[in-house]
mmCIF file of C-alpha atoms in Angstrom:
data_model
loop_
_atom_site.group_PDB
_atom_site.id
_atom_site.type_symbol
_atom_site.label_atom_id
_atom_site.label_comp_id
_atom_site.label_asym_id
_atom_site.label_seq_id
_atom_site.Cartn_x
_atom_site.Cartn_y
_atom_site.Cartn_z
ATOM 1 C CA UNK O 1 -16.083 -179.413 -107.734
ATOM 2 C CA UNK O 2 -16.692 -182.097 -105.131
ATOM 3 C CA UNK O 3 -15.126 -179.828 -102.482
ATOM 4 C CA UNK O 4 -17.508 -177.030 -103.362
ATOM 5 C CA UNK O 5 -20.513 -179.301 -103.218
ATOM 6 C CA UNK O 6 -19.404 -180.570 -99.835
ATOM 7 C CA UNK O 7 -18.939 -177.025 -98.535
ATOM 8 C CA UNK O 8 -22.326 -175.977 -99.908
ATOM 9 C CA UNK O 9 -23.963 -179.023 -98.348
ATOM 10 C CA UNK O 10 -22.347 -178.267 -95.012
ATOM 11 C CA UNK O 11 -23.463 -174.624 -95.212
ATOM 12 C CA UNK O 12 -26.988 -175.731 -95.977
ATOM 13 C CA UNK O 13 -26.988 -178.057 -92.941
ATOM 14 C CA UNK O 14 -25.572 -175.321 -90.705
ATOM 15 C CA UNK O 15 -28.196 -172.849 -91.959
ATOM 16 C CA UNK O 16 -30.966 -175.387 -91.394
ATOM 17 C CA UNK O 17 -29.704 -176.123 -87.885
ATOM 18 C CA UNK O 18 -29.458 -172.435 -87.003
ATOM 19 C CA UNK O 19 -32.999 -171.850 -88.302
ATOM 20 C CA UNK O 20 -34.212 -174.701 -86.085
ATOM 21 C CA UNK O 21 -32.370 -173.245 -83.114
ATOM 22 C CA UNK O 22 -34.014 -169.853 -83.709
ATOM 23 C CA UNK O 23 -37.494 -171.309 -84.116
ATOM 24 C CA UNK O 24 -37.777 -174.526 -82.106
ATOM 25 C CA UNK O 25 -41.130 -176.211 -82.603
ATOM 26 C CA UNK O 26 -41.298 -177.497 -79.031
ATOM 27 C CA UNK O 27 -41.185 -174.028 -77.421
ATOM 28 C CA UNK O 28 -44.409 -172.026 -77.308
ATOM 29 C CA UNK O 29 -44.082 -168.535 -75.829
ATOM 30 C CA UNK O 30 -46.868 -167.258 -73.603
ATOM 31 C CA UNK O 31 -47.190 -164.033 -75.569
ATOM 32 C CA UNK O 32 -44.862 -162.426 -78.069
ATOM 33 C CA UNK O 33 -45.669 -158.913 -76.808
ATOM 34 C CA UNK O 34 -48.743 -157.585 -75.033
ATOM 35 C CA UNK O 35 -49.602 -154.848 -72.544
ATOM 36 C CA UNK O 36 -52.411 -155.286 -70.026
ATOM 37 C CA UNK O 37 -53.897 -153.164 -67.240
ATOM 38 C CA UNK O 38 -55.568 -153.796 -63.887
ATOM 39 C CA UNK O 39 -58.443 -152.036 -62.139
ATOM 40 C CA UNK O 40 -55.905 -151.068 -59.460
ATOM 41 C CA UNK O 41 -53.992 -149.093 -62.132
ATOM 42 C CA UNK O 42 -50.987 -151.351 -62.689
ATOM 43 C CA UNK O 43 -49.686 -152.117 -66.166
ATOM 44 C CA UNK O 44 -48.030 -155.348 -67.210
ATOM 45 C CA UNK O 45 -45.924 -155.676 -70.347
ATOM 46 C CA UNK O 46 -45.673 -159.355 -71.310
ATOM 47 C CA UNK O 47 -42.966 -160.800 -73.530
ATOM 48 C CA UNK O 48 -42.717 -164.575 -73.589
ATOM 49 C CA UNK O 49 -43.040 -165.815 -70.015
ATOM 50 C CA UNK O 50 -41.653 -162.568 -68.521
ATOM 51 C CA UNK O 51 -43.709 -159.578 -67.444
ATOM 52 C CA UNK O 52 -42.564 -156.094 -66.517
ATOM 53 C CA UNK O 53 -44.926 -154.410 -64.046
ATOM 54 C CA UNK O 54 -45.431 -150.806 -62.951
ATOM 55 C CA UNK O 55 -48.113 -148.277 -62.155
ATOM 56 C CA UNK O 56 -50.022 -146.368 -64.809
ATOM 57 C CA UNK O 57 -49.817 -142.691 -65.609
ATOM 58 C CA UNK O 58 -53.277 -142.307 -64.055
ATOM 59 C CA UNK O 59 -52.032 -143.847 -60.795
ATOM 60 C CA UNK O 60 -48.985 -141.585 -60.539
ATOM 61 C CA UNK O 61 -51.143 -138.533 -61.266
ATOM 62 C CA UNK O 62 -53.541 -139.531 -58.479
ATOM 63 C CA UNK O 63 -50.673 -140.072 -56.048
ATOM 64 C CA UNK O 64 -48.850 -136.843 -56.799
ATOM 65 C CA UNK O 65 -45.124 -136.434 -56.213
ATOM 66 C CA UNK O 66 -43.650 -139.877 -55.467
ATOM 67 C CA UNK O 67 -41.065 -139.681 -52.678
ATOM 68 C CA UNK O 68 -40.442 -143.351 -51.824
ATOM 69 C CA UNK O 69 -40.746 -146.723 -53.553
ATOM 70 C CA UNK O 70 -40.417 -150.062 -51.746
ATOM 71 C CA UNK O 71 -39.832 -153.105 -53.943
ATOM 72 C CA UNK O 72 -39.342 -156.836 -53.261
ATOM 73 C CA UNK O 73 -36.060 -158.691 -53.610
ATOM 74 C CA UNK O 74 -35.207 -160.795 -56.653
ATOM 75 C CA UNK O 75 -36.466 -164.322 -56.037
ATOM 76 C CA UNK O 76 -39.581 -163.197 -54.153
ATOM 77 C CA UNK O 77 -42.737 -165.107 -55.100
ATOM 78 C CA UNK O 78 -45.691 -162.880 -55.936
ATOM 79 C CA UNK O 79 -49.358 -163.812 -56.132
ATOM 80 C CA UNK O 80 -52.149 -162.284 -58.151
ATOM 81 C CA UNK O 81 -53.941 -159.452 -56.319
ATOM 82 C CA UNK O 82 -51.399 -159.406 -53.473
ATOM 83 C CA UNK O 83 -49.121 -156.412 -52.865
ATOM 84 C CA UNK O 84 -45.484 -156.720 -53.898
ATOM 85 C CA UNK O 85 -44.427 -153.159 -53.165
ATOM 86 C CA UNK O 86 -45.413 -149.724 -51.943
ATOM 87 C CA UNK O 87 -45.367 -146.281 -53.515
ATOM 88 C CA UNK O 88 -45.434 -143.308 -51.167
ATOM 89 C CA UNK O 89 -46.140 -139.745 -52.244
ATOM 90 C CA UNK O 90 -46.615 -136.423 -50.543
ATOM 91 C CA UNK O 91 -50.384 -137.183 -50.600
ATOM 92 C CA UNK O 92 -50.635 -140.884 -49.754
ATOM 93 C CA UNK O 93 -49.130 -144.359 -49.732
ATOM 94 C CA UNK O 94 -50.389 -147.095 -52.016
ATOM 95 C CA UNK O 95 -49.683 -150.796 -52.351
ATOM 96 C CA UNK O 96 -48.663 -152.042 -55.780
ATOM 97 C CA UNK O 97 -50.553 -155.228 -56.550
ATOM 98 C CA UNK O 98 -49.305 -158.125 -58.639
ATOM 99 C CA UNK O 99 -51.488 -158.842 -61.670
ATOM 100 C CA UNK O 100 -50.087 -162.406 -61.958
ATOM 101 C CA UNK O 101 -48.484 -165.218 -59.985
ATOM 102 C CA UNK O 102 -44.749 -165.588 -60.478
ATOM 103 C CA UNK O 103 -41.221 -165.023 -59.233
ATOM 104 C CA UNK O 104 -39.456 -161.651 -59.309
ATOM 105 C CA UNK O 105 -36.474 -161.874 -61.684
ATOM 106 C CA UNK O 106 -35.473 -158.179 -61.779
ATOM 107 C CA UNK O 107 -36.097 -155.064 -59.716
ATOM 108 C CA UNK O 108 -35.732 -151.470 -60.903
ATOM 109 C CA UNK O 109 -33.195 -150.341 -58.278
ATOM 110 C CA UNK O 110 -33.133 -146.842 -59.783
ATOM 111 C CA UNK O 111 -36.450 -146.177 -58.050
ATOM 112 C CA UNK O 112 -34.958 -146.585 -54.567
ATOM 113 C CA UNK O 113 -32.688 -143.569 -55.092
ATOM 114 C CA UNK O 114 -34.786 -141.704 -57.692
ATOM 115 C CA UNK O 115 -38.472 -142.403 -56.966
ATOM 116 C CA UNK O 116 -39.537 -139.382 -59.050
ATOM 117 C CA UNK O 117 -38.837 -141.480 -62.166
ATOM 118 C CA UNK O 118 -42.255 -143.030 -61.491
ATOM 119 C CA UNK O 119 -43.822 -139.580 -62.039
ATOM 120 C CA UNK O 120 -41.744 -138.725 -65.098
ATOM 121 C CA UNK O 121 -41.968 -142.070 -66.931
ATOM 122 C CA UNK O 122 -44.484 -144.333 -65.161
ATOM 123 C CA UNK O 123 -45.045 -146.672 -68.099
ATOM 124 C CA UNK O 124 -41.419 -146.993 -69.233
ATOM 125 C CA UNK O 125 -38.356 -146.117 -67.123
ATOM 126 C CA UNK O 126 -40.536 -146.148 -63.990
ATOM 127 C CA UNK O 127 -41.134 -149.906 -64.227
ATOM 128 C CA UNK O 128 -40.912 -151.679 -60.886
ATOM 129 C CA UNK O 129 -40.319 -155.397 -61.264
ATOM 130 C CA UNK O 130 -39.912 -158.107 -63.845
ATOM 131 C CA UNK O 131 -41.691 -161.361 -63.022
ATOM 132 C CA UNK O 132 -41.477 -164.818 -64.536
ATOM 133 C CA UNK O 133 -45.150 -165.704 -64.998
ATOM 134 C CA UNK O 134 -46.281 -169.017 -63.566
ATOM 135 C CA UNK O 135 -49.938 -168.976 -64.708
ATOM 136 C CA UNK O 136 -50.601 -167.524 -68.161
ATOM 137 C CA UNK O 137 -54.371 -167.892 -67.770
ATOM 138 C CA UNK O 138 -54.398 -165.000 -65.276
ATOM 139 C CA UNK O 139 -53.710 -162.609 -68.164
ATOM 140 C CA UNK O 140 -57.247 -163.266 -69.404
ATOM 141 C CA UNK O 141 -58.680 -161.357 -66.415
ATOM 142 C CA UNK O 142 -56.758 -158.176 -67.322
ATOM 143 C CA UNK O 143 -57.758 -155.307 -69.618
ATOM 144 C CA UNK O 144 -56.157 -154.281 -72.876
ATOM 145 C CA UNK O 145 -55.477 -150.574 -73.496
ATOM 146 C CA UNK O 146 -58.931 -149.885 -74.953
ATOM 147 C CA UNK O 147 -60.601 -151.645 -72.020
ATOM 148 C CA UNK O 148 -58.503 -149.690 -69.535
ATOM 149 C CA UNK O 149 -59.320 -146.348 -71.183
ATOM 150 C CA UNK O 150 -63.026 -147.221 -71.036
ATOM 151 C CA UNK O 151 -62.609 -148.205 -67.384
ATOM 152 C CA UNK O 152 -61.051 -144.800 -66.633
ATOM 153 C CA UNK O 153 -64.015 -143.021 -68.260
ATOM 154 C CA UNK O 154 -66.432 -144.941 -66.007
ATOM 155 C CA UNK O 155 -64.406 -144.420 -62.837
#
């Protein structure tokens, strides 16, 4: 009986510790999950302090067939409203602007060999970079989906 109680007590402590590890009180994520848009037609999908950035469906439609994508290297610092890459199409070339300050943590290398992915799946597989956000307050200047759709109607 005493052995069982001891085992149960240990299990309870382990369960409590694992619950604390999963939900530490001292860590506050920036956002659990949110998608924002810019007036320059970039989207930013925020999870925690990471943000995946790409161009919107509207932007790829305006550009036409994408033939080349230039992206920064991992470790590159990006600043809000500054270009971090370029998308070239048969019609035009366009800078891709950063909606936030941060450091590039991942790059979608698929786009260098298959730039047409931007046309096929601009707001999913056609993502361009992942950035570790350094200033959460910059998200407040961006539009949510409803705001972006209204912006498109006015444009």
